[in-house]
Amino acid sequence: MKKTVTLLCITISFLGFSQEKEVKKDSINSLSEVIINSDAIVGNKFKAKNKAGSTYYFSEADLKVFKQDDISRILINVPGVTVQETDGFGLRPSIGMRGTNPDRSSKITLMEDAILIAPAPYSAPAAYYFPTAGRMKAFEIIKGGSQIQYGPYTTAGALNMVSTQIPNNFSGNVSATYGSFNTKHFYTSIGDSFKNFGYLVEYNNRNSDGFMDIDYSSKKTGFDANDYVAKFRLNTDLDAKIYQSLTMKLQYSEDTSHETYLGLAERDYKTNPYRRYLGSNEDNLITDHFQLMATHYIRPTQNLTFTTKAYRNTFGRNWYKLDAVNLGTTSVSITNILADPTKYSAEYNAIAGNSNTIANALRVKANNRKYESQGAQTVGNYKFQTGKSKHDIEFGIRYHEDYEDRYQWVDGYAINNKFMNQTNNGIGGSDANRIQSAKSIASHILYNLTVNKFIFTPGLRNENISLINKDYGKLDPNRTGVNLKTDENNVNVWIPGIGILYNMNEDYKLFASMHKGFSPPGAKAGEDAENSVNTEFGFRMNKNAFSSEIVLFNNEYSNLQGADTMSGGGSGTGDLFNAGEARVSGLELIASYNLMHNSNEFKFPISLSYTYTKTKLKSDFISPSWGTVTYGDEIPFIAKNQLAFTADLEHKKFSLALNARYIGEFRTQAGQGDIPDNFKIEDNIIIDFAAKYHLTKKVSLTSNIINLLDSDNAVARTPAGLRPSHPFGINAGISASF
């Protein structure tokens, strides 16, 4: 028999403005939170669980459990997601999905507030900029057939980060923490909404001395990062016949990180994994990012909406870091030195500070680059009903252009008496001197048809892309064009997809999807696009206090695409290479249960996620970063097994939470069978812990422990040498809201 209940959590939100309404539903099992938010692409957990494709939604409540600033520690709990830790703080994470190389997150579609956020997503997608995770209120992860609206990268998945929204009442937040390695975090925000106006201002600072120590030096190895955001909204009355709103968003961030590409040789890592060689003393990364975005929302009728976004992102970075050693004959890269410190003993002793060197022996490269991306996009949504069938049509178009400007040089240094001093100033443009640019027009249409217990979701995307690479050469720093080499490439591709969801009953759902996977090509001849046919089959269960989802997926590549990046173990040219046919298949599982669902005082949800990934390369070739590849080799950087477990005991006065993650061993070069020690990252277990005590409803004491067991297993061998995860660290603080 059906029950009538009253729901008080239905929220209608236009660009951050929300209003609660009382709504009645016929069945308690069909209760859902309805969110219309132009910065979100999923919106809430209910919608995620009713997608005809694998979808995961991290809500604000989920994020508050551990209150993590490190996106790596957030996403590792999502099945099908691979995260390779690099700096221990999640400043520039490497994220992959369903077997794609995680290197600098360049194979997934990255978005903030539903717009592309990688510095140059078409021409140079490596994400050396990543938004501050601490100012995000939701993370949306979309894989399978659900992702074709969100190109250009449709092979693996899309990640959308939803920033803090303008509040509907005057409110604010302040939080401050202090912890190990002099690590500090301060965050504050304030905002309000009136009848026709709303605003939000927020500031986020993170800084740390770092957990590495440079030989013979007192320099810190941490970072200092600031992030400023302001939003302003004008809107008509909520009950206006034609509702409209216009929101302006301004964001600026700056970051100075004393980070290096120089890891440790195997023998040194075993002695002290938190050591840094003297040769990295001058290494640092300076960045600044600016975003301007305008969002217009209009609802001409109750069934029709349009959201238009115009955006401009600029990003500047200069990663100044040791690149090679030249003792008078030839230069030897730091990758080769640390791979065989016996063969290159003289060069090794130079970077370790064990011996004095000649002038200019240490080659420190200024990896100076500027990025720009800008564009405009419009997405319309039309809903209607015919008989018992429901129709939901989404259609959109985006014009986008971006570029990467590499203007780099190399300075010379020497080691004398355990001190690193500069001996030569390089000339700008004498190392790399080129501009890569792209223009694209992308459009899509997605049709959600609900018929009885079925939801059919066919869709089609088109990407029309023009790519240009202008290389001025190392002998033309003024860019006169005397040695200019130009490469151009144009591609027009149709990307179809379809998903089907079957509601067996109110508790069980089956879904399946198939779509074309695509990654844009490069501008140079022979740098082909990535193409694949991707399928998935899934089952969802949501009954009482238990919910679960299991997905089988298979990606068949007609051409897998790789990149020659130093961060991925290559030479750093950034050129793409074709890996030919390949297969990636696997299983994703997530399950959760509230152990105290019958209690009125406590909640004790636990969750478990597991990912199994099998990869196979089907071509023979020589790769600049994957090594010599033969048929049957596995794709590097992908662990076969990943497991995560979370438990969270909640009471109105306190909460205790634990997260444990297991990452299986993986290889850093393509191969098969047992992994050679010099190409292996061992499996590891990391446990984090968090606790809160609520002094009042508005004020809480917080604490968290990172790496509770102080695991010192290596997490990476690239760019050059081994590097550790964040060691045991404890942070404590206070948070307040008003």
XYZ file of C-alpha atoms in Angstrom:
738
model
C 0.000 0.000 0.000
C 1.347 3.454 -0.887
C 2.153 5.943 1.820
C 1.871 9.707 1.741
C 4.781 11.571 3.303
C 5.921 15.155 3.460
C 9.331 16.058 2.052
C 11.046 19.236 3.254
C 14.393 18.878 1.472
C 13.389 19.670 -2.091
C 15.700 22.460 -3.226
C 15.411 24.568 -6.340
C 18.710 26.335 -6.915
C 19.389 28.838 -9.668
C 23.115 29.549 -9.806
C 23.439 29.096 -6.093
C 20.143 30.694 -4.994
C 17.963 28.152 -3.252
C 14.514 28.066 -1.794
C 12.955 25.251 0.188
C 9.478 24.084 -0.671
C 7.177 21.499 0.820
C 6.333 18.754 -1.613
C 4.276 15.619 -1.232
C 5.281 12.294 -2.749
C 3.199 9.190 -3.127
C 5.918 6.736 -2.223
C 8.629 7.084 0.350
C 10.919 5.152 -1.996
C 10.645 7.818 -4.686
C 11.740 10.714 -2.505
C 14.515 12.704 -4.106
C 16.291 15.988 -3.846
C 15.642 18.085 -6.937
C 18.486 20.445 -7.752
C 18.653 22.805 -10.721
C 22.165 24.155 -10.676
C 23.955 25.410 -13.764
C 27.365 24.750 -12.197
C 26.574 21.054 -11.710
C 26.184 18.400 -14.391
C 24.678 15.702 -12.162
C 23.320 17.608 -9.172
C 22.810 15.020 -6.439
C 23.066 11.364 -5.462
C 19.542 10.552 -6.593
C 20.264 11.636 -10.144
C 23.588 9.802 -10.100
C 21.837 6.571 -9.183
C 19.328 7.005 -12.011
C 21.845 7.560 -14.802
C 22.080 5.024 -17.609
C 25.829 4.921 -17.059
C 28.366 4.809 -14.262
C 28.124 8.027 -12.227
C 29.418 9.022 -8.799
C 28.540 12.098 -6.750
C 30.521 13.432 -3.771
C 28.215 15.735 -1.823
C 29.185 18.483 0.609
C 28.229 16.161 3.480
C 30.548 13.463 2.116
C 33.432 15.918 1.883
C 32.958 17.119 5.464
C 33.689 13.672 6.895
C 37.461 13.954 6.353
C 37.592 17.586 5.220
C 40.443 16.749 2.885
C 42.403 19.355 0.929
C 44.064 16.654 -1.156
C 41.947 15.662 -4.162
C 43.988 12.452 -4.451
C 42.670 11.270 -1.080
C 39.089 12.095 -2.104
C 38.978 10.408 -5.499
C 40.850 7.236 -4.534
C 37.585 6.003 -2.968
C 35.793 6.084 -6.336
C 35.872 2.766 -8.233
C 37.441 2.997 -11.655
C 39.572 6.025 -10.773
C 43.381 5.865 -10.673
C 45.322 8.543 -8.797
C 49.108 8.696 -8.827
C 50.459 10.699 -5.902
C 53.357 13.038 -6.716
C 53.870 15.804 -4.147
C 52.005 14.378 -1.132
C 49.641 17.346 -0.877
C 47.506 16.897 -4.013
C 48.547 20.204 -5.567
C 48.931 18.803 -9.084
C 47.305 15.359 -9.071
C 47.576 12.778 -11.824
C 44.136 11.242 -12.380
C 43.071 8.511 -14.788
C 39.897 6.512 -15.240
C 39.294 3.007 -16.529
C 42.866 2.253 -17.503
C 43.912 5.578 -19.006
C 47.362 6.888 -18.133
C 46.919 9.197 -15.110
C 49.880 11.410 -16.121
C 48.855 15.022 -15.282
C 45.148 14.111 -15.721
C 45.545 14.684 -19.463
C 43.238 11.857 -20.604
C 40.050 12.882 -18.812
C 37.757 15.884 -19.248
C 38.401 18.241 -16.320
C 35.788 20.860 -15.484
C 35.032 23.412 -12.800
C 31.435 24.611 -12.669
C 30.731 22.787 -15.964
C 33.428 24.539 -18.040
C 36.783 23.130 -19.176
C 39.460 23.957 -16.583
C 42.714 22.340 -17.774
C 45.131 25.123 -18.853
C 44.817 24.257 -22.576
C 42.453 21.266 -22.810
C 42.747 20.782 -26.579
C 46.291 21.844 -27.472
C 48.164 20.892 -24.249
C 45.883 19.098 -21.768
C 48.454 18.255 -19.075
C 46.888 19.788 -15.950
C 49.743 21.614 -14.247
C 46.971 23.778 -12.795
C 44.339 22.114 -10.645
C 41.587 23.969 -8.729
C 41.840 24.150 -4.942
C 39.948 21.118 -3.657
C 39.190 22.816 -0.327
C 36.821 25.331 -1.921
C 34.750 22.715 -3.747
C 31.331 21.674 -2.474
C 30.779 18.677 -4.750
C 32.680 16.390 -7.110
C 30.920 14.654 -10.001
C 32.554 11.676 -11.711
C 30.993 10.424 -14.918
C 32.076 7.367 -16.897
C 30.570 5.213 -19.608
C 27.842 6.379 -21.961
C 26.824 9.233 -19.653
C 29.901 11.275 -20.551
C 29.549 12.117 -24.249
C 28.152 15.590 -23.459
C 31.426 16.494 -21.787
C 34.227 16.151 -24.350
C 36.667 16.415 -25.853
C 37.979 13.386 -23.893
C 35.315 10.672 -23.967
C 37.475 7.548 -23.607
C 37.604 7.295 -19.843
C 35.467 9.813 -18.016
C 34.818 13.352 -16.865
C 35.349 15.109 -13.544
C 33.347 18.216 -12.683
C 34.171 20.221 -9.567
C 31.333 22.367 -8.202
C 32.617 25.436 -6.397
C 31.020 27.079 -3.356
C 27.592 28.418 -4.240
C 26.073 31.754 -3.273
C 24.095 31.058 -0.058
C 20.385 31.802 0.185
C 20.782 33.587 3.553
C 23.505 35.658 5.163
C 26.107 33.129 6.253
C 29.793 32.442 6.390
C 32.452 29.954 7.370
C 35.833 30.202 9.029
C 38.235 27.329 9.595
C 41.878 27.079 10.551
C 44.155 24.083 11.072
C 47.777 23.590 12.015
C 49.827 20.434 11.908
C 52.929 18.461 11.116
C 55.684 20.038 9.013
C 54.346 23.458 9.929
C 51.373 22.821 7.649
C 48.640 25.440 7.906
C 45.264 25.904 6.273
C 42.980 28.903 6.619
C 39.626 29.280 4.873
C 36.891 31.873 5.130
C 33.784 32.731 3.137
C 30.842 35.101 3.465
C 27.770 35.571 1.324
C 24.111 36.450 1.191
C 21.115 36.527 -1.116
C 18.449 39.176 -1.397
C 15.376 39.242 -3.567
C 17.249 40.143 -6.746
C 20.913 40.035 -5.780
C 23.385 37.637 -4.220
C 27.086 37.515 -3.516
C 29.862 35.291 -2.204
C 33.477 36.070 -1.318
C 35.956 33.414 -0.190
C 39.649 33.065 0.544
C 41.717 29.908 0.882
C 45.345 29.645 1.995
C 47.428 26.501 2.323
C 51.106 26.392 3.157
C 53.653 23.951 4.527
C 57.389 23.593 5.084
C 57.182 20.192 3.367
C 58.307 16.775 4.570
C 61.481 16.425 2.466
C 64.966 17.614 3.477
C 67.594 18.882 1.018
C 71.159 17.725 1.682
C 73.452 20.433 3.076
C 70.703 23.068 2.778
C 68.229 24.817 5.058
C 65.720 25.498 2.262
C 62.151 24.351 2.806
C 60.531 21.905 0.394
C 56.897 22.884 0.918
C 54.579 25.408 -0.699
C 52.437 28.496 -0.194
C 49.160 28.734 -2.129
C 46.445 31.411 -2.081
C 43.055 31.266 -3.776
C 40.545 34.144 -4.008
C 36.989 33.880 -5.372
C 34.147 36.381 -5.744
C 30.680 35.731 -7.168
C 27.851 38.189 -7.816
C 24.359 37.384 -9.069
C 21.494 39.457 -10.411
C 18.144 37.733 -10.865
C 14.478 38.379 -11.482
C 11.881 37.481 -8.877
C 11.725 33.746 -8.288
C 8.081 33.641 -9.343
C 8.635 35.746 -12.465
C 6.938 34.435 -15.564
C 10.317 34.226 -17.260
C 12.977 33.654 -14.642
C 16.508 34.865 -15.455
C 19.769 35.261 -13.601
C 23.255 36.496 -14.426
C 26.214 35.443 -12.278
C 29.752 36.762 -12.522
C 32.613 34.730 -11.096
C 36.170 35.972 -10.606
C 38.908 33.683 -9.354
C 42.612 34.266 -8.830
C 45.172 31.908 -7.355
C 48.927 31.982 -6.875
C 51.247 29.215 -5.787
C 54.924 28.909 -4.984
C 56.043 25.297 -4.558
C 59.583 24.162 -3.840
C 58.883 21.024 -5.826
C 61.289 19.013 -7.968
C 61.383 16.365 -10.685
C 64.466 14.861 -9.030
C 63.586 11.752 -7.040
C 65.928 9.250 -5.389
C 68.030 6.333 -6.569
C 66.849 2.958 -5.264
C 69.685 2.563 -2.764
C 69.155 6.051 -1.334
C 65.401 5.628 -1.078
C 65.832 2.536 1.081
C 68.071 4.502 3.456
C 65.949 7.666 3.707
C 62.894 8.141 1.463
C 62.457 11.771 2.574
C 65.867 12.925 1.400
C 66.406 15.348 -1.486
C 69.714 15.758 -3.291
C 71.542 19.078 -3.195
C 71.104 19.323 -6.964
C 67.417 20.125 -6.402
C 68.169 23.097 -4.149
C 67.022 25.718 -6.681
C 63.982 23.805 -7.917
C 60.672 25.618 -7.555
C 57.386 26.153 -9.340
C 55.694 29.558 -9.500
C 52.161 29.750 -10.910
C 49.246 32.137 -11.198
C 45.760 31.470 -12.501
C 42.920 33.842 -13.330
C 39.359 32.973 -14.279
C 36.523 35.197 -15.405
C 33.179 33.537 -16.041
C 29.690 34.861 -16.727
C 26.681 32.552 -16.462
C 23.234 33.429 -17.784
C 20.279 31.237 -16.921
C 16.804 31.661 -18.406
C 13.620 29.651 -17.999
C 11.246 30.812 -20.763
C 8.687 28.187 -19.737
C 8.400 25.636 -16.976
C 9.674 22.955 -19.360
C 12.453 24.837 -21.147
C 15.746 26.234 -19.806
C 18.936 27.648 -21.311
C 22.268 28.050 -19.543
C 24.945 30.102 -21.285
C 28.488 30.432 -19.977
C 31.260 32.657 -21.294
C 34.681 32.079 -19.776
C 38.332 33.028 -19.942
C 41.172 31.274 -18.093
C 44.802 32.364 -18.067
C 47.593 30.409 -16.432
C 51.279 31.139 -16.119
C 53.908 28.776 -14.762
C 57.646 28.517 -14.571
C 58.853 25.230 -13.186
C 62.539 25.885 -12.575
C 64.167 22.503 -12.044
C 67.294 20.427 -12.551
C 67.132 18.701 -15.920
C 70.553 17.238 -16.709
C 74.250 17.160 -15.811
C 77.100 17.931 -18.213
C 80.604 17.353 -16.878
C 82.334 18.407 -20.080
C 81.394 15.865 -22.730
C 77.653 15.183 -23.012
C 74.547 15.977 -21.017
C 72.971 13.118 -19.080
C 69.332 13.468 -18.032
C 68.400 13.107 -14.376
C 66.175 10.175 -15.397
C 69.160 8.233 -16.762
C 71.395 9.193 -13.832
C 69.004 7.822 -11.214
C 68.125 4.778 -13.287
C 71.809 3.743 -13.217
C 73.835 5.741 -10.658
C 76.738 3.290 -11.015
C 77.155 3.848 -14.744
C 76.791 7.596 -14.260
C 78.676 7.774 -10.974
C 80.337 11.124 -11.698
C 77.014 12.742 -12.581
C 75.376 11.121 -9.550
C 78.066 12.495 -7.226
C 77.488 15.930 -8.746
C 73.736 16.070 -8.034
C 74.249 14.514 -4.595
C 76.800 17.196 -3.715
C 79.510 14.621 -3.098
C 82.035 16.329 -5.382
C 82.786 19.759 -6.776
C 81.960 20.405 -10.421
C 82.995 22.635 -13.273
C 80.951 25.719 -14.105
C 77.589 25.060 -15.800
C 77.725 21.344 -14.950
C 74.213 21.327 -13.532
C 71.658 22.271 -16.172
C 68.616 23.880 -14.533
C 65.781 24.402 -17.011
C 63.252 27.194 -16.755
C 60.141 25.378 -18.005
C 58.395 28.676 -18.625
C 54.938 28.379 -20.174
C 51.836 30.517 -20.585
C 48.369 29.184 -21.226
C 45.054 30.658 -22.228
C 41.640 29.132 -22.817
C 38.401 30.921 -23.545
C 35.038 30.268 -25.069
C 31.285 30.289 -24.774
C 28.771 27.492 -24.443
C 25.005 27.179 -24.344
C 23.074 24.184 -23.056
C 19.324 23.905 -23.439
C 16.991 21.475 -21.749
C 13.421 20.709 -22.784
C 11.114 18.385 -20.872
C 7.636 17.210 -21.807
C 5.304 14.250 -21.407
C 3.185 12.276 -23.872
C 0.847 9.843 -22.226
C 2.890 7.817 -19.762
C 6.173 8.573 -21.528
C 8.525 11.285 -20.294
C 10.923 13.119 -22.575
C 14.022 15.050 -21.540
C 16.135 16.533 -24.344
C 19.469 18.256 -23.749
C 21.232 20.073 -26.572
C 24.312 22.236 -26.498
C 27.036 23.959 -28.473
C 30.457 25.297 -27.429
C 33.063 27.426 -29.146
C 36.466 27.114 -27.536
C 40.025 28.202 -28.241
C 43.226 27.691 -26.268
C 46.988 27.797 -26.555
C 50.220 26.857 -24.813
C 53.265 29.101 -25.257
C 56.592 27.447 -24.387
C 59.422 29.976 -24.018
C 62.121 28.159 -22.080
C 65.815 28.388 -21.305
C 68.544 26.613 -19.316
C 70.754 28.150 -16.620
C 74.090 26.736 -15.543
C 75.080 25.902 -11.953
C 78.077 24.409 -10.185
C 78.580 22.591 -6.894
C 81.423 23.911 -4.740
C 81.970 22.873 -1.136
C 78.398 21.571 -0.687
C 76.957 24.789 -2.120
C 75.054 25.213 -5.400
C 75.742 28.495 -7.155
C 74.683 29.894 -10.539
C 77.401 30.243 -13.169
C 75.448 31.154 -16.316
C 72.183 32.876 -17.296
C 70.363 31.217 -20.153
C 68.737 33.099 -23.034
C 64.933 33.044 -23.172
C 63.627 30.795 -25.934
C 66.947 28.970 -26.372
C 65.536 25.651 -25.131
C 61.921 25.480 -26.271
C 60.320 28.211 -28.343
C 56.944 27.256 -29.729
C 53.206 27.930 -29.548
C 50.570 25.232 -29.799
C 46.998 26.387 -30.313
C 43.576 24.937 -30.954
C 40.098 26.036 -31.927
C 37.037 23.865 -31.657
C 33.303 23.864 -32.148
C 31.612 21.110 -30.184
C 27.921 20.265 -30.133
C 25.816 17.530 -28.608
C 22.298 16.264 -28.186
C 21.116 13.798 -25.558
C 17.618 12.353 -25.382
C 16.294 10.771 -22.171
C 13.133 8.798 -22.880
C 11.296 7.177 -19.964
C 8.824 4.461 -20.941
C 7.352 2.415 -18.120
C 10.357 0.908 -16.320
C 12.885 1.792 -19.028
C 15.012 4.882 -19.578
C 16.638 5.117 -23.005
C 19.450 7.634 -23.449
C 20.768 7.945 -27.008
C 23.156 10.794 -27.677
C 25.461 12.251 -30.289
C 28.455 14.575 -30.018
C 30.416 16.347 -32.724
C 33.929 17.745 -32.325
C 35.360 19.970 -35.060
C 38.949 20.794 -34.090
C 41.766 22.793 -35.713
C 45.263 22.437 -34.242
C 48.383 24.457 -35.078
C 51.949 24.104 -33.814
C 54.374 26.960 -34.533
C 57.971 26.135 -33.642
C 60.283 29.164 -33.906
C 63.354 27.124 -33.013
C 66.074 27.560 -30.405
C 68.041 30.061 -32.537
C 65.238 32.613 -32.885
C 64.394 33.870 -29.370
C 62.842 37.074 -30.797
C 60.455 35.008 -32.915
C 61.205 36.697 -36.208
C 60.006 33.576 -38.003
C 63.233 32.995 -39.933
C 63.306 29.335 -38.861
C 59.571 28.905 -38.298
C 58.140 25.415 -38.754
C 54.376 25.093 -38.811
C 52.275 21.959 -38.415
C 48.512 21.891 -38.799
C 45.861 19.272 -38.265
C 42.088 19.322 -38.572
C 39.645 16.733 -37.380
C 35.880 16.414 -37.524
C 34.494 13.484 -35.568
C 31.062 12.208 -34.596
C 30.827 10.547 -31.181
C 27.674 8.465 -30.677
C 26.517 6.817 -27.483
C 23.506 5.106 -25.976
C 22.512 4.032 -22.501
C 19.626 1.948 -21.177
C 18.387 1.809 -17.586
C 15.843 -0.783 -16.453
C 14.072 -0.289 -13.123
C 13.389 -3.863 -12.092
C 11.546 -2.492 -9.059
C 12.047 0.292 -6.526
C 15.190 -1.370 -5.169
C 17.010 -2.851 -8.159
C 18.228 -1.349 -11.430
C 20.087 -2.704 -14.434
C 21.917 -0.467 -16.896
C 24.128 -0.750 -19.945
C 25.828 1.706 -22.263
C 27.959 1.855 -25.369
C 29.780 4.873 -26.768
C 32.706 5.966 -28.876
C 35.856 6.934 -27.015
C 37.860 9.833 -28.439
C 40.891 11.980 -27.582
C 42.044 14.801 -29.876
C 45.130 14.277 -32.037
C 48.232 16.455 -32.043
C 49.138 19.052 -34.645
C 52.153 17.164 -36.001
C 52.014 14.561 -38.738
C 51.439 11.065 -37.389
C 49.913 12.196 -34.076
C 46.567 10.506 -34.591
C 43.419 10.784 -32.526
C 42.579 8.145 -29.954
C 39.571 6.008 -30.870
C 37.796 3.221 -29.049
C 34.451 1.491 -28.594
C 33.479 1.378 -24.917
C 30.800 -0.759 -23.291
C 29.599 -1.265 -19.736
C 26.991 -3.360 -17.908
C 25.896 -2.512 -14.388
C 23.586 -3.405 -11.526
C 22.448 -1.083 -8.716
C 20.752 -1.949 -5.471
C 19.320 0.458 -2.924
C 17.322 -1.217 -0.189
C 16.815 -0.056 3.370
C 20.245 0.819 4.771
C 22.212 -0.973 2.048
C 23.216 0.249 -1.393
C 25.628 -1.115 -3.960
C 26.683 -0.900 -7.583
C 28.689 -3.315 -9.689
C 29.888 -2.516 -13.214
C 31.705 -4.537 -15.869
C 33.419 -2.428 -18.536
C 35.395 -3.048 -21.707
C 37.222 -0.479 -23.855
C 38.392 -1.690 -27.270
C 40.922 0.709 -28.790
C 41.571 0.906 -32.514
C 44.287 3.421 -31.608
C 45.526 4.083 -28.090
C 47.340 7.379 -27.664
C 50.357 8.114 -25.479
C 52.449 11.231 -24.822
C 56.161 11.903 -24.461
C 56.185 13.794 -21.165
C 58.976 13.955 -18.621
C 56.408 13.547 -15.825
C 55.439 10.256 -17.479
C 58.994 9.003 -17.862
C 59.780 10.417 -21.320
C 61.990 13.199 -22.653
C 59.447 15.986 -22.189
C 58.714 17.029 -25.783
C 54.978 16.654 -25.229
C 54.614 14.913 -28.609
C 51.903 12.279 -28.934
C 52.571 8.732 -30.113
C 50.291 5.996 -31.437
C 50.137 2.777 -29.438
C 47.785 1.019 -31.851
C 45.157 -1.506 -30.831
C 44.608 -2.216 -27.146
C 42.038 -3.509 -24.704
C 41.152 -2.329 -21.211
C 38.534 -4.216 -19.234
C 37.596 -4.585 -15.624
C 35.168 -4.566 -12.761
C 34.052 -1.755 -10.457
C 32.240 -2.370 -7.178
C 30.986 -0.073 -4.459
C 28.786 -0.969 -1.491
C 27.673 0.894 1.626
C 25.673 0.018 4.732
C 24.602 1.923 7.843
C 25.379 -0.440 10.733
C 23.221 1.628 13.121
C 20.285 2.445 10.865
C 17.869 1.617 13.684
C 19.523 3.981 16.153
C 18.217 7.474 16.859
C 21.511 8.656 18.374
C 24.165 7.200 16.127
C 24.923 6.685 12.469
C 27.629 4.258 11.453
C 27.889 4.064 7.672
C 30.619 1.911 6.184
C 31.537 1.660 2.511
C 33.754 -0.506 0.378
C 34.955 0.112 -3.171
C 37.005 -2.173 -5.383
C 38.442 -1.887 -8.882
C 39.975 -4.608 -11.024
C 41.611 -3.455 -14.262
C 43.147 -5.632 -16.978
C 45.086 -4.037 -19.837
C 46.605 -5.412 -23.042
C 48.582 -3.685 -25.791
C 48.194 -5.321 -29.217
C 51.025 -3.710 -31.177
C 54.834 -3.772 -31.293
C 56.533 -0.362 -31.143
C 59.188 1.671 -29.371
C 57.792 4.346 -27.067
C 59.665 7.399 -25.752
C 58.138 6.843 -22.297
C 56.735 3.277 -22.130
C 59.898 1.507 -23.343
C 60.014 -1.218 -26.010
C 56.489 -2.560 -26.390
C 55.540 -6.008 -27.676
C 52.150 -7.608 -28.275
C 50.482 -8.617 -25.003
C 52.239 -6.051 -22.795
C 50.316 -4.305 -20.049
C 49.809 -0.533 -20.060
C 52.063 1.116 -17.441
C 50.921 3.043 -14.342
C 47.717 1.006 -13.901
C 47.319 -1.199 -10.819
C 45.277 -4.334 -11.377
C 43.702 -4.109 -7.926
C 42.526 -1.151 -5.858
C 40.490 -1.348 -2.660
C 39.159 1.345 -0.336
C 37.238 1.066 2.935
C 35.596 3.885 4.917
C 33.860 3.811 8.308
C 32.245 6.864 9.902
C 30.724 6.833 13.408
C 28.509 9.910 13.831
C 26.834 11.400 16.904
C 25.332 14.829 17.438
C 28.345 15.739 19.598
C 31.206 14.009 17.762
C 32.284 11.904 14.811
C 35.125 9.438 14.174
C 36.081 8.343 10.660
C 38.658 5.988 9.194
C 39.670 5.468 5.572
C 41.931 2.630 4.428
C 43.187 2.284 0.848
C 45.060 -0.536 -0.844
C 46.759 0.029 -4.199
C 48.253 -3.016 -5.861
C 51.634 -3.091 -7.527
C 51.976 -1.563 -10.976
C 54.637 -1.203 -13.631
C 56.215 2.048 -14.871
C 57.088 0.643 -18.307
C 55.048 -1.606 -20.544
C 55.622 -5.325 -20.046
C 54.055 -8.627 -19.056
C 54.573 -11.283 -16.432
C 56.486 -10.477 -13.270
C 57.400 -6.813 -12.992
C 61.164 -6.118 -12.876
C 62.177 -4.383 -9.659
C 63.494 -1.316 -11.462
C 60.129 -0.797 -13.191
C 57.881 -1.644 -10.228
C 55.928 0.323 -7.656
C 55.132 -2.035 -4.777
C 51.613 -2.415 -3.430
C 50.844 -0.289 -0.397
C 48.230 0.435 2.253
C 47.479 3.940 3.506
C 45.140 4.667 6.430
C 43.775 8.110 7.318
C 41.775 9.051 10.401
C 39.570 12.038 11.267
C 37.771 13.188 14.405
C 35.416 16.050 15.247
C 33.914 17.361 18.444
C 31.022 19.806 18.181
C 31.258 22.491 20.857
C 28.012 23.983 19.580
C 25.907 23.568 16.476
C 28.081 26.172 14.798
C 31.553 25.533 16.236
C 33.589 22.327 16.010
C 37.046 21.132 16.911
C 38.616 19.057 14.152
C 41.578 16.750 13.786
C 42.874 14.372 11.164
C 45.787 12.001 10.811
C 47.380 11.383 7.442
C 49.066 8.010 6.877
C 48.300 6.621 10.320
C 50.701 3.669 9.948
C 53.495 5.893 8.580
C 53.837 3.817 5.421
C 56.953 4.842 3.485
C 56.321 2.848 0.322
C 57.217 4.579 -2.922
C 54.286 5.945 -4.926
C 56.106 6.888 -8.167
C 59.280 6.328 -10.216
C 58.615 9.143 -12.645
C 59.601 11.803 -13.579
C 63.084 10.735 -12.348
C 63.660 8.383 -9.438
C 61.566 7.155 -6.541
C 59.404 9.442 -4.414
C 57.386 8.749 -1.240
C 53.854 9.342 -0.101
C 53.057 11.851 2.625
C 54.462 10.434 5.888
C 52.585 10.302 9.197
C 51.116 13.732 9.872
C 48.560 15.106 12.289
C 46.552 18.302 11.932
C 44.133 19.955 14.343
C 41.962 23.023 14.160
C 38.647 24.739 14.636
C 35.783 25.525 12.288
C 32.850 27.848 12.752
C 29.850 28.876 10.693
C 27.390 31.721 11.082
